[in-house]
PDB file of C-alpha atoms in Angstrom:
ATOM      1  CA  MET A 282      12.102   1.932   3.123  1.00  0.00           C
ATOM      2  CA  PHE A 283       9.411  -0.578   1.893  1.00  0.00           C
ATOM      3  CA  THR A 284       9.485  -1.988  -0.596  1.00  0.00           C
ATOM      4  CA  VAL A 285       7.392  -3.285  -3.983  1.00  0.00           C
ATOM      5  CA  GLU A 286       5.092  -6.679  -3.051  1.00  0.00           C
ATOM      6  CA  GLU A 287       2.426  -8.029  -5.737  1.00  0.00           C
ATOM      7  CA  THR A 288      -0.866  -8.992  -4.157  1.00  0.00           C
ATOM      8  CA  ILE A 289      -0.492 -11.846  -1.403  1.00  0.00           C
ATOM      9  CA  GLY A 290      -2.442 -15.029  -1.856  1.00  0.00           C
ATOM     10  CA  VAL A 291      -4.629 -16.609   1.380  1.00  0.00           C
ATOM     11  CA  THR A 292      -1.777 -18.856   1.938  1.00  0.00           C
ATOM     12  CA  GLU A 293       1.054 -16.953   2.203  1.00  0.00           C
ATOM     13  CA  ALA A 294      -1.309 -14.506   4.065  1.00  0.00           C
ATOM     14  CA  ALA A 295      -2.493 -16.666   7.147  1.00  0.00           C
ATOM     15  CA  GLN A 296       2.040 -17.121   7.796  1.00  0.00           C
ATOM     16  CA  ILE A 297       2.664 -15.776  10.873  1.00  0.00           C
ATOM     17  CA  PRO A 298       6.394 -13.603  10.877  1.00  0.00           C
ATOM     18  CA  GLN A 299       7.275 -13.694  14.732  1.00  0.00           C
ATOM     19  CA  GLN A 300       6.400 -10.248  16.598  1.00  0.00           C
ATOM     20  CA  ARG A 301       9.536  -8.656  18.574  1.00  0.00           C
ATOM     21  CA  GLY A 302       9.167  -4.937  20.469  1.00  0.00           C
ATOM     22  CA  GLU A 303      11.648  -3.873  18.436  1.00  0.00           C
ATOM     23  CA  LEU A 304       9.818  -5.063  15.102  1.00  0.00           C
ATOM     24  CA  LEU A 305       6.300  -2.965  15.978  1.00  0.00           C
ATOM     25  CA  LEU A 306       8.404  -0.104  17.678  1.00  0.00           C
ATOM     26  CA  ASP A 307      10.672  -0.246  13.763  1.00  0.00           C
ATOM     27  CA  ASN A 308       7.260   0.325  12.669  1.00  0.00           C
ATOM     28  CA  ALA A 309       5.462   2.338  14.091  1.00  0.00           C
ATOM     29  CA  VAL A 310       7.951   4.412  13.271  1.00  0.00           C
ATOM     30  CA  ARG A 311       8.182   4.021  10.022  1.00  0.00           C
ATOM     31  CA  TYR A 312       4.701   4.647   9.309  1.00  0.00           C
ATOM     32  CA  ALA A 313       4.746   7.925  11.254  1.00  0.00           C
ATOM     33  CA  GLU A 314       7.676   9.576   9.743  1.00  0.00           C
ATOM     34  CA  GLU A 315       7.192   8.044   5.780  1.00  0.00           C
ATOM     35  CA  ARG A 316       3.816   7.700   5.412  1.00  0.00           C
ATOM     36  CA  HIS A 317       2.653  10.898   8.340  1.00  0.00           C
ATOM     37  CA  TRP A 318       0.270   8.503   9.603  1.00  0.00           C
ATOM     38  CA  ASP A 319       0.071   8.806  13.046  1.00  0.00           C
ATOM     39  CA  VAL A 320      -0.158   6.174  14.974  1.00  0.00           C
ATOM     40  CA  PHE A 321      -0.839   5.088  19.053  1.00  0.00           C
ATOM     41  CA  PRO A 322      -0.101   1.643  21.116  1.00  0.00           C
ATOM     42  CA  GLY A 323      -3.219  -0.279  22.002  1.00  0.00           C
ATOM     43  CA  THR A 324      -3.146  -3.785  24.220  1.00  0.00           C
ATOM     44  CA  TRP A 325      -0.733  -6.869  23.903  1.00  0.00           C
ATOM     45  CA  LEU A 326      -1.193 -10.778  23.947  1.00  0.00           C
ATOM     46  CA  GLU A 327       0.217 -11.888  27.077  1.00  0.00           C
ATOM     47  CA  ALA A 328       0.803 -16.055  27.701  1.00  0.00           C
ATOM     48  CA  VAL A 329      -1.403 -16.775  31.210  1.00  0.00           C
ATOM     49  CA  GLU A 330      -1.532 -20.210  31.905  1.00  0.00           C
ATOM     50  CA  GLY A 331      -0.373 -21.383  28.347  1.00  0.00           C
ATOM     51  CA  ARG A 332      -2.656 -19.170  26.608  1.00  0.00           C
ATOM     52  CA  GLU A 333      -2.011 -15.816  25.146  1.00  0.00           C
ATOM     53  CA  ARG A 334      -4.367 -13.567  26.769  1.00  0.00           C
ATOM     54  CA  CYS A 335      -5.176  -9.689  26.057  1.00  0.00           C
ATOM     55  CA  SER A 336      -2.879  -6.846  28.917  1.00  0.00           C
ATOM     56  CA  CYS A 337      -6.747  -5.717  28.859  1.00  0.00           C
ATOM     57  CA  GLY A 338      -7.321  -8.762  31.253  1.00  0.00           C
ATOM     58  CA  ALA A 339     -11.203  -9.115  29.469  1.00  0.00           C
ATOM     59  CA  GLU A 340     -12.509 -11.464  27.693  1.00  0.00           C
ATOM     60  CA  CYS A 341     -12.550  -8.851  24.629  1.00  0.00           C
ATOM     61  CA  ALA A 342     -13.600  -8.681  21.406  1.00  0.00           C
ATOM     62  CA  VAL A 343     -10.060  -8.328  19.539  1.00  0.00           C
ATOM     63  CA  PRO A 344      -7.425  -9.466  22.359  1.00  0.00           C
ATOM     64  CA  GLY A 345      -4.628  -7.771  22.161  1.00  0.00           C
ATOM     65  CA  ALA A 346      -5.675  -5.050  19.716  1.00  0.00           C
ATOM     66  CA  HIS A 347      -7.559  -2.685  21.332  1.00  0.00           C
ATOM     67  CA  ALA A 348      -7.635   0.723  22.139  1.00  0.00           C
ATOM     68  CA  VAL A 349      -6.131   0.489  25.585  1.00  0.00           C
ATOM     69  CA  LYS A 350      -8.272   3.944  27.243  1.00  0.00           C
ATOM     70  CA  PRO A 351     -11.102   5.642  25.778  1.00  0.00           C
ATOM     71  CA  ASP A 352      -9.304   8.873  25.145  1.00  0.00           C
ATOM     72  CA  TRP A 353      -7.443   7.194  22.793  1.00  0.00           C
ATOM     73  CA  SER A 354      -7.538   9.324  19.814  1.00  0.00           C
ATOM     74  CA  THR A 355      -5.919  12.116  22.244  1.00  0.00           C
ATOM     75  CA  GLN A 356      -3.046   9.863  21.751  1.00  0.00           C
ATOM     76  CA  ALA A 357      -1.940   9.252  18.821  1.00  0.00           C
ATOM     77  CA  THR A 358       1.236  11.028  17.674  1.00  0.00           C
ATOM     78  CA  GLY A 359       2.120  11.724  14.240  1.00  0.00           C
ATOM     79  CA  SER A 360       6.175  11.849  14.863  1.00  0.00           C
ATOM     80  CA  GLY A 361       8.753   9.474  14.543  1.00  0.00           C
ATOM     81  CA  VAL A 362       9.968  10.445  18.099  1.00  0.00           C
ATOM     82  CA  GLY A 363       6.360  10.207  19.406  1.00  0.00           C
ATOM     83  CA  ALA A 364       6.544   6.549  18.689  1.00  0.00           C
ATOM     84  CA  ARG A 365       9.055   6.167  19.508  1.00  0.00           C
ATOM     85  CA  ARG A 366       8.748   7.245  22.602  1.00  0.00           C
ATOM     86  CA  MET A 367       5.236   5.417  23.896  1.00  0.00           C
ATOM     87  CA  TRP A 368       7.107   1.754  22.713  1.00  0.00           C
ATOM     88  CA  SER A 369      10.060   2.319  24.307  1.00  0.00           C
ATOM     89  CA  LYS A 370       7.855   2.504  27.007  1.00  0.00           C
ATOM     90  CA  THR A 371       5.534  -0.580  26.016  1.00  0.00           C
ATOM     91  CA  PRO A 372       7.100  -2.199  23.275  1.00  0.00           C
ATOM     92  CA  LYS A 373       4.679  -5.689  22.648  1.00  0.00           C
ATOM     93  CA  ALA A 374       2.192  -2.726  22.598  1.00  0.00           C
ATOM     94  CA  SER A 375      -0.186  -3.831  18.742  1.00  0.00           C
ATOM     95  CA  ILE A 376       0.399  -0.574  16.361  1.00  0.00           C
ATOM     96  CA  LEU A 377      -2.855   0.919  15.763  1.00  0.00           C
ATOM     97  CA  LEU A 378      -3.866   3.308  12.708  1.00  0.00           C
ATOM     98  CA  PRO A 379      -6.599   5.632  13.477  1.00  0.00           C
ATOM     99  CA  THR A 380      -9.112   6.137  10.208  1.00  0.00           C
ATOM    100  CA  GLY A 381     -11.009   9.543   9.566  1.00  0.00           C
ATOM    101  CA  ARG A 382      -7.047  11.998   9.614  1.00  0.00           C
ATOM    102  CA  THR A 383      -5.330  10.995   6.096  1.00  0.00           C
ATOM    103  CA  PHE A 384      -7.041   7.865   4.973  1.00  0.00           C
ATOM    104  CA  ASP A 385     -10.124   5.722   5.616  1.00  0.00           C
ATOM    105  CA  ALA A 386     -10.062   1.819   5.277  1.00  0.00           C
ATOM    106  CA  ILE A 387     -13.056   0.028   3.459  1.00  0.00           C
ATOM    107  CA  GLU A 388     -13.364  -3.193   5.145  1.00  0.00           C
ATOM    108  CA  VAL A 389     -14.548  -6.387   2.994  1.00  0.00           C
ATOM    109  CA  SER A 390     -14.270 -10.053   4.021  1.00  0.00           C
ATOM    110  CA  GLU A 391     -10.823 -11.626   2.882  1.00  0.00           C
ATOM    111  CA  SER A 392     -12.579 -14.089  -0.134  1.00  0.00           C
ATOM    112  CA  ALA A 393     -14.504 -10.891  -1.764  1.00  0.00           C
ATOM    113  CA  GLY A 394     -10.672  -8.662  -1.156  1.00  0.00           C
ATOM    114  CA  PHE A 395      -8.854 -10.756  -2.672  1.00  0.00           C
ATOM    115  CA  LEU A 396     -11.329 -11.832  -5.490  1.00  0.00           C
ATOM    116  CA  ALA A 397     -11.773  -7.750  -5.851  1.00  0.00           C
ATOM    117  CA  LEU A 398      -8.042  -6.976  -5.793  1.00  0.00           C
ATOM    118  CA  ALA A 399      -8.022  -9.276  -8.839  1.00  0.00           C
ATOM    119  CA  ARG A 400     -10.715  -7.923 -10.936  1.00  0.00           C
ATOM    120  CA  MET A 401      -8.996  -3.694 -10.162  1.00  0.00           C
ATOM    121  CA  GLU A 402      -5.543  -5.296 -11.255  1.00  0.00           C
ATOM    122  CA  ARG A 403      -6.887  -6.236 -14.777  1.00  0.00           C
ATOM    123  CA  MET A 404      -8.860  -2.840 -14.249  1.00  0.00           C
ATOM    124  CA  ASP A 405      -5.328  -0.921 -13.853  1.00  0.00           C
ATOM    125  CA  LEU A 406      -6.820   0.846 -11.083  1.00  0.00           C
ATOM    126  CA  THR A 407      -4.732   2.994  -8.989  1.00  0.00           C
ATOM    127  CA  LEU A 408      -4.799   0.614  -5.308  1.00  0.00           C
ATOM    128  CA  GLY A 409      -3.545   2.488  -1.490  1.00  0.00           C
ATOM    129  CA  PRO A 410      -2.471  -0.126   0.646  1.00  0.00           C
ATOM    130  CA  VAL A 411      -4.453  -2.902   1.413  1.00  0.00           C
ATOM    131  CA  THR A 412      -4.205  -5.124   4.378  1.00  0.00           C
ATOM    132  CA  CYS A 413      -5.322  -8.481   5.327  1.00  0.00           C
ATOM    133  CA  THR A 414      -6.227  -9.376   9.650  1.00  0.00           C
ATOM    134  CA  PRO A 415      -6.119 -13.130  10.624  1.00  0.00           C
ATOM    135  CA  ASP A 416     -10.053 -13.728  10.683  1.00  0.00           C
ATOM    136  CA  ARG A 417      -9.890 -13.052   7.766  1.00  0.00           C
ATOM    137  CA  ARG A 418     -11.144  -9.141   7.785  1.00  0.00           C
ATOM    138  CA  MET A 419      -9.445  -6.744   4.638  1.00  0.00           C
ATOM    139  CA  PHE A 420      -9.219  -3.114   4.372  1.00  0.00           C
ATOM    140  CA  PHE A 421      -8.487  -1.383   1.952  1.00  0.00           C
ATOM    141  CA  PHE A 422      -7.054   2.468   2.673  1.00  0.00           C
ATOM    142  CA  VAL A 423      -8.508   5.345   0.713  1.00  0.00           C
ATOM    143  CA  LEU A 424      -9.001   9.626   0.767  1.00  0.00           C
ATOM    144  CA  PRO A 425     -10.605  10.289   4.035  1.00  0.00           C
ATOM    145  CA  GLY A 426     -14.299  11.024   3.449  1.00  0.00           C
ATOM    146  CA  ALA A 427     -15.631   7.408   2.521  1.00  0.00           C
ATOM    147  CA  ALA A 428     -16.702   6.872   5.941  1.00  0.00           C
ATOM    148  CA  THR A 429     -19.686   9.417   4.083  1.00  0.00           C
ATOM    149  CA  LYS A 430     -19.638   8.441   1.324  1.00  0.00           C
ATOM    150  CA  VAL A 431     -19.971   4.712   0.792  1.00  0.00           C
ATOM    151  CA  PRO A 432     -22.942   4.186   2.030  1.00  0.00           C
ATOM    152  CA  ASP A 433     -24.853   5.860  -1.507  1.00  0.00           C
ATOM    153  CA  LEU A 434     -21.862   4.299  -3.447  1.00  0.00           C
ATOM    154  CA  VAL A 435     -23.182   1.575  -2.846  1.00  0.00           C
ATOM    155  CA  ARG A 436     -26.914   1.837  -3.241  1.00  0.00           C
ATOM    156  CA  LYS A 437     -26.607   3.586  -7.188  1.00  0.00           C
ATOM    157  CA  LEU A 438     -24.453   0.519  -7.888  1.00  0.00           C
ATOM    158  CA  GLY A 439     -27.609  -1.221  -7.269  1.00  0.00           C
ATOM    159  CA  TRP A 440     -26.979  -3.069  -3.683  1.00  0.00           C
ATOM    160  CA  VAL A 441     -28.303  -2.265  -0.260  1.00  0.00           C
ATOM    161  CA  PRO A 442     -25.665  -1.490   1.849  1.00  0.00           C
ATOM    162  CA  GLY A 443     -26.878  -4.080   4.096  1.00  0.00           C
ATOM    163  CA  ALA A 444     -27.441  -6.369   2.330  1.00  0.00           C
ATOM    164  CA  ILE A 445     -23.249  -6.887   1.620  1.00  0.00           C
ATOM    165  CA  ASP A 446     -20.703  -7.493   3.912  1.00  0.00           C
ATOM    166  CA  LEU A 447     -18.898  -4.399   3.743  1.00  0.00           C
ATOM    167  CA  ALA A 448     -18.472  -1.908   5.855  1.00  0.00           C
ATOM    168  CA  THR A 449     -16.178   1.811   6.228  1.00  0.00           C
ATOM    169  CA  ARG A 450     -13.402   3.075   8.975  1.00  0.00           C
ATOM    170  CA  GLY A 451     -13.872   6.669   9.189  1.00  0.00           C
ATOM    171  CA  GLU A 452     -13.417   9.554  12.048  1.00  0.00           C
ATOM    172  CA  GLY A 453     -13.812   7.922  15.837  1.00  0.00           C
ATOM    173  CA  HIS A 454     -11.928   4.598  14.318  1.00  0.00           C
ATOM    174  CA  TYR A 455      -8.491   2.298  13.887  1.00  0.00           C
ATOM    175  CA  VAL A 456      -7.422  -0.203  12.127  1.00  0.00           C
ATOM    176  CA  ALA A 457      -4.588  -2.385  13.556  1.00  0.00           C
ATOM    177  CA  ALA A 458      -1.159  -2.379  11.150  1.00  0.00           C
ATOM    178  CA  PRO A 459       1.028  -5.260  10.243  1.00  0.00           C
ATOM    179  CA  PRO A 460       2.879  -6.613  12.218  1.00  0.00           C
ATOM    180  CA  THR A 461       0.193  -6.853  15.017  1.00  0.00           C
ATOM    181  CA  ARG A 462      -0.642 -10.183  16.414  1.00  0.00           C
ATOM    182  CA  ILE A 463      -5.383 -10.351  17.242  1.00  0.00           C
ATOM    183  CA  GLY A 464      -5.365 -12.749  19.199  1.00  0.00           C
ATOM    184  CA  GLY A 465      -3.434 -15.208  19.432  1.00  0.00           C
ATOM    185  CA  VAL A 466      -3.861 -16.678  16.192  1.00  0.00           C
ATOM    186  CA  GLY A 467      -2.161 -14.854  13.637  1.00  0.00           C
ATOM    187  CA  ALA A 468      -0.745 -11.200  12.570  1.00  0.00           C
ATOM    188  CA  VAL A 469      -1.973  -9.107  10.393  1.00  0.00           C
ATOM    189  CA  GLN A 470      -0.143  -7.955   7.410  1.00  0.00           C
ATOM    190  CA  TRP A 471       0.112  -6.698   4.359  1.00  0.00           C
ATOM    191  CA  ALA A 472      -2.022  -7.039   1.341  1.00  0.00           C
ATOM    192  CA  ARG A 473      -0.547  -4.629  -0.559  1.00  0.00           C
ATOM    193  CA  ARG A 474       2.421  -2.846   1.244  1.00  0.00           C
ATOM    194  CA  PRO A 475       3.016   1.007   1.390  1.00  0.00           C
ATOM    195  CA  THR A 476       5.220   2.615  -1.493  1.00  0.00           C
ATOM    196  CA  PRO A 477       5.987   5.613  -2.610  1.00  0.00           C
ATOM    197  CA  ALA A 478       3.946   4.322  -5.757  1.00  0.00           C
ATOM    198  CA  ASN A 479       0.474   3.861  -3.201  1.00  0.00           C
ATOM    199  CA  ARG A 480       1.712   7.457  -1.126  1.00  0.00           C
ATOM    200  CA  TRP A 481      -1.711   8.891  -3.111  1.00  0.00           C
ATOM    201  CA  LEU A 482      -4.058   7.303  -1.845  1.00  0.00           C
ATOM    202  CA  PRO A 483      -7.665   6.549  -4.613  1.00  0.00           C
ATOM    203  CA  ASP A 484     -10.973   7.840  -3.461  1.00  0.00           C
ATOM    204  CA  ALA A 485     -14.178   5.242  -2.253  1.00  0.00           C
ATOM    205  CA  GLU A 486     -15.788   6.347  -5.814  1.00  0.00           C
ATOM    206  CA  GLU A 487     -12.749   4.094  -7.482  1.00  0.00           C
ATOM    207  CA  LEU A 488     -12.671   0.596  -6.062  1.00  0.00           C
ATOM    208  CA  ILE A 489     -16.520   0.620  -5.092  1.00  0.00           C
ATOM    209  CA  SER A 490     -17.311  -0.857  -7.682  1.00  0.00           C
ATOM    210  CA  PRO A 491     -15.114  -3.959  -7.383  1.00  0.00           C
ATOM    211  CA  LEU A 492     -15.342  -4.340  -3.969  1.00  0.00           C
ATOM    212  CA  ALA A 493     -19.740  -4.040  -3.386  1.00  0.00           C
ATOM    213  CA  TYR A 494     -19.380  -6.670  -6.905  1.00  0.00           C
ATOM    214  CA  ALA A 495     -17.121  -9.074  -5.207  1.00  0.00           C
ATOM    215  CA  CYS A 496     -19.499  -8.544  -2.163  1.00  0.00           C
ATOM    216  CA  GLY A 497     -22.637  -9.012  -3.646  1.00  0.00           C
ATOM    217  CA  ARG A 498     -21.854 -12.334  -5.454  1.00  0.00           C
ATOM    218  CA  GLU A 499     -20.451 -13.111  -1.854  1.00  0.00           C
ATOM    219  CA  ALA A 500     -23.843 -12.283  -0.445  1.00  0.00           C
ATOM    220  CA  ALA A 501     -25.463 -14.497  -3.568  1.00  0.00           C
ATOM    221  CA  GLU A 502     -23.064 -17.642  -2.849  1.00  0.00           C
ATOM    222  CA  ALA A 503     -24.631 -17.029   0.731  1.00  0.00           C
ATOM    223  CA  ARG A 504     -28.207 -17.863   0.492  1.00  0.00           C
ATOM    224  CA  THR A 505     -27.746 -20.384  -2.360  1.00  0.00           C
ATOM    225  CA  ARG A 506     -26.153 -22.264   0.041  1.00  0.00           C
ATOM    226  CA  THR A 507     -28.307 -21.728   2.893  1.00  0.00           C
ATOM    227  CA  GLN A 508     -31.380 -22.627   0.549  1.00  0.00           C
TER     228      GLN A 508
END
């Protein structure tokens, strides 16, 4: 079972665990069996001339952590048996989770995400799982439907959606799950692990205020630095 873990600080989140094939397989199976999340294998990193390159062979935007084929949505499975079969064939493959099915994800920068987490704890809000990626992005898992409602929620709070660094991933998108490694610089990790206590996800409306505030504050500070 997943163990309870407190919010991880930025320094701790930067630590990189070794990514082993069996660890990827085990986690993919657990996500399917314990959380009932759909999973599918993506690309992976390969050592080429002393560098880690994406298995796709191209200079891609997300090396080692993107879908292999355009029809990736048809490959996703919520079966532990199916997940075991797929990762047994490609044990180094990244673990990708389709959004818009059992959850959507709200994406913010790492700095805004940790600021928002601190505010959420003070507000005693119920959180779902939260990931932190090596390119300093955070993903807050919420109930499906967030992708369509978040822009209006942000406007109601007085922010212009395009003016703050906040986005959502819903139907037709996916996120990389721990312990997937990206670009040879680090691994996706949990800032808040999946536990029995957060099996029921919050609605986007419950989290959007502290998230938008943190993103708005970050945007204001960036404008001040450029003046």
